[in-house]
Amino acid sequence: MNRLNPTVPADQYLADSNVLFYLNDAVIQLLEHKEEYNQFGVIRYFAEYFSSVKNSNHVLFREFNYIQATPHNRASFIRVFWKCYRQIGKSGDLLSMLEYRSLLQLLCPDFPVVLVQSAARIAVMDDTIDCLMSFSDFLYAFQLQFYYQEFLDCVLVIYQDLLAGKSPNTVIVPTSTSIEQIPSVSTEENNKEERPQDGVEPSTLVQCIDALCDRSKHSHPPRSCMREILNQTDRISYYSFLMSLAKQEAINQTIGVLPSKAELLIDPEMDQELDKL
């Protein structure tokens, strides 16, 4: 949102840009480390803090509650993860879910395992999460799961209701205020195996997803992208839907931090440094 647009009310701009969230965090960090920051001045501290937010460097080594607090923080963390570890992709190494968890926790020590498990299930389409995964497969699955976490939790609730045979008219579409009340859906799902024959009618699922998009205040993938996937099959499972979503270039363009798969591992500056070594 353009901060110079006179048609945008100040309150709306502050809410949409999360400026007050960052200002509050900046003050807290200043008070907690005031002896360190007082050495070069408060004005310089605030300038460097907001410069790091703008450049997406502010999430490194921060607690999970902070990195998931805003869409910008989530996108920034995805970018940091890609930048830090893309050499793994260049080398062609395949890693397990536990190894990806370790890499994520090097950047965010309290990053929850359940999100890593959920991303791994998307990458292998709910096959055993002990499978080895390429960096690119895991990265795009992780981007989808982490950035759209609340929305995907709601889609899973809807999917499970449809799978249980409920009529679309009786499926309860979660609202933004009820999302936090959903019992750890991802945790429960990670303890269950989705049978290959399971699936729901895409036309019914897309109807419920449209209703969810209308009512939810959380970020969601482009509707056109979801409809395109659901219109291509007669029956679809939850994880096959998410795997197809994770591969969509429209997701990259919407979130705006990862390049296309063809350009994911291109890094001339890093290659030059490695050649010197």
mmCIF file of C-alpha atoms in Angstrom:
data_model
loop_
_atom_site.group_PDB
_atom_site.id
_atom_site.type_symbol
_atom_site.label_atom_id
_atom_site.label_comp_id
_atom_site.label_asym_id
_atom_site.label_seq_id
_atom_site.Cartn_x
_atom_site.Cartn_y
_atom_site.Cartn_z
ATOM 1 C CA MET A 1 0.000 0.000 0.000
ATOM 2 C CA ASN A 2 1.311 3.427 -0.993
ATOM 3 C CA ARG A 3 1.839 5.518 2.142
ATOM 4 C CA LEU A 4 1.542 8.710 0.007
ATOM 5 C CA ASN A 5 -1.910 7.839 -1.306
ATOM 6 C CA PRO A 6 -4.246 10.492 0.168
ATOM 7 C CA THR A 7 -7.273 8.216 -0.231
ATOM 8 C CA VAL A 8 -5.903 5.706 2.286
ATOM 9 C CA PRO A 9 -6.909 6.590 5.882
ATOM 10 C CA ALA A 10 -3.981 6.839 8.294
ATOM 11 C CA ASP A 11 -5.402 4.141 10.578
ATOM 12 C CA GLN A 12 -5.798 1.731 7.694
ATOM 13 C CA TYR A 13 -2.247 2.342 6.486
ATOM 14 C CA LEU A 14 -0.825 1.793 9.967
ATOM 15 C CA ALA A 15 -2.784 -1.445 10.350
ATOM 16 C CA ASP A 16 -1.946 -2.828 6.909
ATOM 17 C CA SER A 17 1.749 -1.933 7.073
ATOM 18 C CA ASN A 18 2.234 -3.103 10.697
ATOM 19 C CA VAL A 19 4.258 0.028 11.425
ATOM 20 C CA LEU A 20 3.131 0.100 15.061
ATOM 21 C CA PHE A 21 4.182 -3.527 15.525
ATOM 22 C CA TYR A 22 7.708 -2.736 14.327
ATOM 23 C CA LEU A 23 7.881 0.471 16.336
ATOM 24 C CA ASN A 24 6.855 -1.395 19.469
ATOM 25 C CA ASP A 25 9.467 -4.100 18.849
ATOM 26 C CA ALA A 26 12.143 -1.494 18.155
ATOM 27 C CA VAL A 27 11.460 0.190 21.506
ATOM 28 C CA ILE A 28 11.511 -3.149 23.348
ATOM 29 C CA GLN A 29 14.824 -4.101 21.745
ATOM 30 C CA LEU A 30 16.242 -0.690 22.601
ATOM 31 C CA LEU A 31 15.263 -0.968 26.269
ATOM 32 C CA GLU A 32 16.613 -4.507 26.546
ATOM 33 C CA HIS A 33 19.969 -3.567 25.002
ATOM 34 C CA LYS A 34 20.170 0.138 25.806
ATOM 35 C CA GLU A 35 23.786 0.011 27.010
ATOM 36 C CA GLU A 36 24.869 -1.367 23.645
ATOM 37 C CA TYR A 37 22.755 0.981 21.508
ATOM 38 C CA ASN A 38 23.440 4.134 23.558
ATOM 39 C CA GLN A 39 27.013 4.023 22.289
ATOM 40 C CA PHE A 40 26.021 5.169 18.804
ATOM 41 C CA GLY A 41 22.768 7.040 19.512
ATOM 42 C CA VAL A 42 19.055 6.374 19.484
ATOM 43 C CA ILE A 43 18.426 8.005 16.113
ATOM 44 C CA ARG A 44 20.978 5.798 14.415
ATOM 45 C CA TYR A 45 19.516 2.755 16.164
ATOM 46 C CA PHE A 46 16.006 3.386 14.817
ATOM 47 C CA ALA A 47 17.386 4.106 11.347
ATOM 48 C CA GLU A 48 19.269 0.808 11.311
ATOM 49 C CA TYR A 49 16.327 -1.123 12.756
ATOM 50 C CA PHE A 50 13.892 0.023 10.084
ATOM 51 C CA SER A 51 16.533 -0.324 7.394
ATOM 52 C CA SER A 52 16.932 -3.981 8.380
ATOM 53 C CA VAL A 53 13.130 -4.417 8.248
ATOM 54 C CA LYS A 54 13.037 -2.893 4.761
ATOM 55 C CA ASN A 55 15.908 -5.113 3.587
ATOM 56 C CA SER A 56 14.393 -8.264 5.166
ATOM 57 C CA ASN A 57 17.418 -8.871 7.403
ATOM 58 C CA HIS A 58 15.532 -8.314 10.674
ATOM 59 C CA VAL A 59 14.274 -11.870 11.250
ATOM 60 C CA LEU A 60 17.627 -13.618 11.589
ATOM 61 C CA PHE A 61 17.975 -15.381 14.991
ATOM 62 C CA ARG A 62 14.692 -13.895 16.240
ATOM 63 C CA GLU A 63 12.074 -15.890 18.158
ATOM 64 C CA PHE A 64 9.300 -17.678 16.262
ATOM 65 C CA ASN A 65 6.530 -15.424 17.567
ATOM 66 C CA TYR A 66 8.311 -12.520 15.926
ATOM 67 C CA ILE A 67 9.048 -14.083 12.546
ATOM 68 C CA GLN A 68 5.460 -15.257 12.107
ATOM 69 C CA ALA A 69 3.864 -12.027 13.367
ATOM 70 C CA THR A 70 3.468 -10.259 9.991
ATOM 71 C CA PRO A 71 3.333 -11.316 6.329
ATOM 72 C CA HIS A 72 6.505 -9.309 5.704
ATOM 73 C CA ASN A 73 8.324 -11.177 8.471
ATOM 74 C CA ARG A 74 7.238 -14.533 7.066
ATOM 75 C CA ALA A 75 8.321 -13.605 3.559
ATOM 76 C CA SER A 76 11.618 -12.284 4.922
ATOM 77 C CA PHE A 77 12.309 -15.521 6.791
ATOM 78 C CA ILE A 78 11.609 -17.565 3.656
ATOM 79 C CA ARG A 79 14.086 -15.359 1.796
ATOM 80 C CA VAL A 80 16.732 -15.724 4.513
ATOM 81 C CA PHE A 81 16.334 -19.512 4.529
ATOM 82 C CA TRP A 82 16.768 -19.614 0.752
ATOM 83 C CA LYS A 83 19.766 -17.282 0.757
ATOM 84 C CA CYS A 84 21.541 -19.099 3.581
ATOM 85 C CA TYR A 85 21.143 -22.627 2.260
ATOM 86 C CA ARG A 86 20.770 -22.546 -1.513
ATOM 87 C CA GLN A 87 24.282 -23.958 -1.841
ATOM 88 C CA ILE A 88 22.731 -27.212 -0.607
ATOM 89 C CA GLY A 89 20.548 -27.148 -3.687
ATOM 90 C CA LYS A 90 23.494 -26.421 -5.970
ATOM 91 C CA SER A 91 25.350 -29.411 -4.562
ATOM 92 C CA GLY A 92 22.344 -31.667 -5.205
ATOM 93 C CA ASP A 93 22.210 -32.989 -1.656
ATOM 94 C CA LEU A 94 18.985 -34.636 -0.481
ATOM 95 C CA LEU A 95 18.092 -34.035 3.157
ATOM 96 C CA SER A 96 15.605 -35.505 5.604
ATOM 97 C CA MET A 97 12.888 -33.634 7.459
ATOM 98 C CA LEU A 98 15.006 -33.696 10.627
ATOM 99 C CA GLU A 99 17.932 -32.134 8.775
ATOM 100 C CA TYR A 100 15.751 -29.347 7.404
ATOM 101 C CA ARG A 101 14.430 -28.805 10.908
ATOM 102 C CA SER A 102 18.000 -28.376 12.155
ATOM 103 C CA LEU A 103 18.751 -25.851 9.412
ATOM 104 C CA LEU A 104 15.638 -23.835 10.244
ATOM 105 C CA GLN A 105 16.425 -23.882 13.959
ATOM 106 C CA LEU A 106 19.880 -22.484 13.265
ATOM 107 C CA LEU A 107 18.067 -19.379 12.008
ATOM 108 C CA CYS A 108 15.222 -19.477 14.553
ATOM 109 C CA PRO A 109 16.030 -21.647 17.608
ATOM 110 C CA ASP A 110 12.389 -22.222 18.615
ATOM 111 C CA PHE A 111 11.023 -22.884 15.136
ATOM 112 C CA PRO A 112 8.276 -25.501 15.670
ATOM 113 C CA VAL A 113 8.848 -29.000 14.351
ATOM 114 C CA VAL A 114 5.196 -29.365 13.340
ATOM 115 C CA LEU A 115 5.565 -26.760 10.580
ATOM 116 C CA VAL A 116 8.618 -28.555 9.214
ATOM 117 C CA GLN A 117 6.677 -31.827 9.234
ATOM 118 C CA SER A 118 3.764 -30.200 7.419
ATOM 119 C CA ALA A 119 6.077 -28.770 4.749
ATOM 120 C CA ALA A 120 7.736 -32.168 4.325
ATOM 121 C CA ARG A 121 4.337 -33.808 3.845
ATOM 122 C CA ILE A 122 3.560 -31.345 1.059
ATOM 123 C CA ALA A 123 6.927 -31.990 -0.600
ATOM 124 C CA VAL A 124 6.436 -35.784 -0.628
ATOM 125 C CA MET A 125 2.618 -35.612 -0.969
ATOM 126 C CA ASP A 126 2.015 -37.198 2.425
ATOM 127 C CA ASP A 127 4.381 -40.087 1.791
ATOM 128 C CA THR A 128 6.501 -41.016 4.779
ATOM 129 C CA ILE A 129 8.209 -37.857 6.018
ATOM 130 C CA ASP A 130 11.419 -39.855 6.438
ATOM 131 C CA CYS A 131 11.938 -39.527 2.667
ATOM 132 C CA LEU A 132 14.903 -37.484 1.507
ATOM 133 C CA MET A 133 13.959 -34.259 -0.248
ATOM 134 C CA SER A 134 15.716 -31.891 -2.607
ATOM 135 C CA PHE A 135 16.239 -28.335 -1.425
ATOM 136 C CA SER A 136 13.964 -26.844 -4.076
ATOM 137 C CA ASP A 137 11.087 -29.259 -3.350
ATOM 138 C CA PHE A 138 11.247 -28.555 0.366
ATOM 139 C CA LEU A 139 11.717 -24.801 -0.072
ATOM 140 C CA TYR A 140 8.610 -24.258 -2.202
ATOM 141 C CA ALA A 141 6.545 -26.510 0.084
ATOM 142 C CA PHE A 142 7.858 -24.630 3.117
ATOM 143 C CA GLN A 143 7.028 -21.283 1.522
ATOM 144 C CA LEU A 144 3.406 -22.334 1.003
ATOM 145 C CA GLN A 145 2.984 -23.868 4.467
ATOM 146 C CA PHE A 146 4.644 -21.075 6.434
ATOM 147 C CA TYR A 147 3.227 -18.061 4.610
ATOM 148 C CA TYR A 148 -0.349 -19.345 4.402
ATOM 149 C CA GLN A 149 -0.387 -21.402 7.611
ATOM 150 C CA GLU A 150 -3.724 -20.217 9.044
ATOM 151 C CA PHE A 151 -5.515 -20.480 5.712
ATOM 152 C CA LEU A 152 -4.219 -24.014 5.094
ATOM 153 C CA ASP A 153 -5.309 -25.074 8.584
ATOM 154 C CA CYS A 154 -8.832 -23.939 7.691
ATOM 155 C CA VAL A 155 -8.737 -25.739 4.335
ATOM 156 C CA LEU A 156 -7.739 -28.920 6.158
ATOM 157 C CA VAL A 157 -10.728 -28.598 8.507
ATOM 158 C CA ILE A 158 -13.018 -28.180 5.486
ATOM 159 C CA TYR A 159 -11.380 -31.097 3.664
ATOM 160 C CA GLN A 160 -11.787 -33.412 6.644
ATOM 161 C CA ASP A 161 -15.484 -32.486 6.931
ATOM 162 C CA LEU A 162 -16.051 -33.218 3.236
ATOM 163 C CA LEU A 163 -14.081 -36.444 3.530
ATOM 164 C CA ALA A 164 -16.330 -37.478 6.408
ATOM 165 C CA GLY A 165 -19.306 -37.168 4.081
ATOM 166 C CA LYS A 166 -20.753 -33.884 5.272
ATOM 167 C CA SER A 167 -22.847 -31.910 2.833
ATOM 168 C CA PRO A 168 -21.273 -28.638 1.602
ATOM 169 C CA ASN A 169 -24.225 -26.874 3.197
ATOM 170 C CA THR A 170 -23.296 -28.264 6.622
ATOM 171 C CA VAL A 171 -19.527 -27.763 6.381
ATOM 172 C CA ILE A 172 -18.524 -25.050 8.826
ATOM 173 C CA VAL A 173 -16.219 -22.573 7.098
ATOM 174 C CA PRO A 174 -13.885 -21.207 9.807
ATOM 175 C CA THR A 175 -13.741 -17.449 10.254
ATOM 176 C CA SER A 176 -10.657 -15.383 11.038
ATOM 177 C CA THR A 177 -11.669 -15.181 14.692
ATOM 178 C CA SER A 178 -12.170 -18.929 14.969
ATOM 179 C CA ILE A 179 -8.871 -19.952 13.381
ATOM 180 C CA GLU A 180 -6.993 -19.630 16.659
ATOM 181 C CA GLN A 181 -9.521 -21.988 18.259
ATOM 182 C CA ILE A 182 -8.801 -24.806 15.819
ATOM 183 C CA PRO A 183 -7.011 -27.549 17.758
ATOM 184 C CA SER A 184 -3.517 -28.096 16.388
ATOM 185 C CA VAL A 185 -4.821 -29.452 13.101
ATOM 186 C CA SER A 186 -1.383 -29.942 11.622
ATOM 187 C CA THR A 187 -0.230 -31.902 14.657
ATOM 188 C CA GLU A 188 -3.225 -34.199 14.515
ATOM 189 C CA GLU A 189 -2.869 -34.712 10.785
ATOM 190 C CA ASN A 190 0.795 -35.583 11.097
ATOM 191 C CA ASN A 191 -0.204 -38.508 13.256
ATOM 192 C CA LYS A 192 -2.581 -39.899 10.636
ATOM 193 C CA GLU A 193 -1.990 -41.447 7.230
ATOM 194 C CA GLU A 194 -4.102 -40.191 4.344
ATOM 195 C CA ARG A 195 -5.024 -43.237 2.280
ATOM 196 C CA PRO A 196 -4.284 -43.047 -1.457
ATOM 197 C CA GLN A 197 -7.968 -43.608 -2.329
ATOM 198 C CA ASP A 198 -9.063 -40.671 -0.198
ATOM 199 C CA GLY A 199 -10.161 -37.487 -1.866
ATOM 200 C CA VAL A 200 -13.060 -35.120 -2.392
ATOM 201 C CA GLU A 201 -14.836 -33.604 -5.375
ATOM 202 C CA PRO A 202 -12.897 -30.505 -6.499
ATOM 203 C CA SER A 203 -16.069 -28.593 -7.373
ATOM 204 C CA THR A 204 -17.310 -28.967 -3.804
ATOM 205 C CA LEU A 205 -13.954 -28.053 -2.319
ATOM 206 C CA VAL A 206 -13.583 -24.932 -4.448
ATOM 207 C CA GLN A 207 -17.043 -23.790 -3.367
ATOM 208 C CA CYS A 208 -16.035 -24.030 0.286
ATOM 209 C CA ILE A 209 -12.645 -22.411 -0.360
ATOM 210 C CA ASP A 210 -14.344 -19.453 -2.066
ATOM 211 C CA ALA A 211 -16.516 -18.990 1.022
ATOM 212 C CA LEU A 212 -13.407 -19.196 3.211
ATOM 213 C CA CYS A 213 -11.618 -16.529 1.155
ATOM 214 C CA ASP A 214 -14.634 -14.245 1.485
ATOM 215 C CA ARG A 215 -14.679 -14.527 5.276
ATOM 216 C CA SER A 216 -11.023 -14.883 6.246
ATOM 217 C CA LYS A 217 -8.765 -11.908 6.942
ATOM 218 C CA HIS A 218 -5.631 -14.019 6.643
ATOM 219 C CA SER A 219 -3.495 -14.222 3.523
ATOM 220 C CA HIS A 220 -4.496 -16.850 0.994
ATOM 221 C CA PRO A 221 -3.169 -18.018 -2.390
ATOM 222 C CA PRO A 222 -4.700 -16.414 -5.489
ATOM 223 C CA ARG A 223 -8.186 -17.794 -6.094
ATOM 224 C CA SER A 224 -7.488 -18.216 -9.816
ATOM 225 C CA CYS A 225 -4.503 -20.391 -8.950
ATOM 226 C CA MET A 226 -6.549 -22.656 -6.670
ATOM 227 C CA ARG A 227 -9.424 -22.900 -9.148
ATOM 228 C CA GLU A 228 -7.035 -23.838 -11.964
ATOM 229 C CA ILE A 229 -5.704 -26.789 -9.949
ATOM 230 C CA LEU A 230 -9.118 -27.970 -8.793
ATOM 231 C CA ASN A 231 -10.582 -27.787 -12.310
ATOM 232 C CA GLN A 232 -7.999 -30.217 -13.667
ATOM 233 C CA THR A 233 -9.090 -33.353 -11.829
ATOM 234 C CA ASP A 234 -12.189 -35.335 -10.867
ATOM 235 C CA ARG A 235 -11.019 -36.026 -7.319
ATOM 236 C CA ILE A 236 -8.299 -34.529 -5.185
ATOM 237 C CA SER A 237 -6.673 -35.127 -1.816
ATOM 238 C CA TYR A 238 -5.507 -32.443 0.572
ATOM 239 C CA TYR A 239 -1.789 -32.989 0.062
ATOM 240 C CA SER A 240 -1.986 -33.396 -3.705
ATOM 241 C CA PHE A 241 -3.773 -30.033 -3.764
ATOM 242 C CA LEU A 242 -1.051 -28.416 -1.663
ATOM 243 C CA MET A 243 1.745 -29.993 -3.698
ATOM 244 C CA SER A 244 0.241 -28.551 -6.876
ATOM 245 C CA LEU A 245 -0.130 -25.162 -5.188
ATOM 246 C CA ALA A 246 3.492 -25.178 -4.018
ATOM 247 C CA LYS A 247 4.668 -25.621 -7.612
ATOM 248 C CA GLN A 248 2.629 -22.707 -8.967
ATOM 249 C CA GLU A 249 4.674 -19.737 -10.168
ATOM 250 C CA ALA A 250 1.766 -17.494 -9.156
ATOM 251 C CA ILE A 251 2.545 -18.284 -5.505
ATOM 252 C CA ASN A 252 6.112 -17.029 -5.965
ATOM 253 C CA GLN A 253 4.908 -13.870 -7.651
ATOM 254 C CA THR A 254 2.325 -13.181 -4.948
ATOM 255 C CA ILE A 255 4.713 -13.624 -2.003
ATOM 256 C CA GLY A 256 7.530 -12.009 -3.960
ATOM 257 C CA VAL A 257 10.719 -13.403 -2.405
ATOM 258 C CA LEU A 258 11.654 -16.574 -4.302
ATOM 259 C CA PRO A 259 12.552 -16.740 -7.992
ATOM 260 C CA SER A 260 11.280 -19.391 -10.371
ATOM 261 C CA LYS A 261 12.672 -22.902 -9.981
ATOM 262 C CA ALA A 262 14.888 -22.397 -13.041
ATOM 263 C CA GLU A 263 16.602 -19.430 -11.360
ATOM 264 C CA LEU A 264 16.471 -20.663 -7.769
ATOM 265 C CA LEU A 265 20.109 -21.714 -7.534
ATOM 266 C CA ILE A 266 21.678 -18.988 -9.678
ATOM 267 C CA ASP A 267 24.020 -16.849 -7.571
ATOM 268 C CA PRO A 268 26.960 -15.361 -9.514
ATOM 269 C CA GLU A 269 28.412 -13.594 -6.460
ATOM 270 C CA MET A 270 28.452 -16.793 -4.402
ATOM 271 C CA ASP A 271 29.934 -18.728 -7.308
ATOM 272 C CA GLN A 272 32.765 -16.199 -7.574
ATOM 273 C CA GLU A 273 33.547 -16.510 -3.881
ATOM 274 C CA LEU A 274 33.566 -20.314 -4.101
ATOM 275 C CA ASP A 275 35.872 -20.168 -7.128
ATOM 276 C CA LYS A 276 38.300 -18.039 -5.101
ATOM 277 C CA LEU A 277 38.301 -20.640 -2.331
#
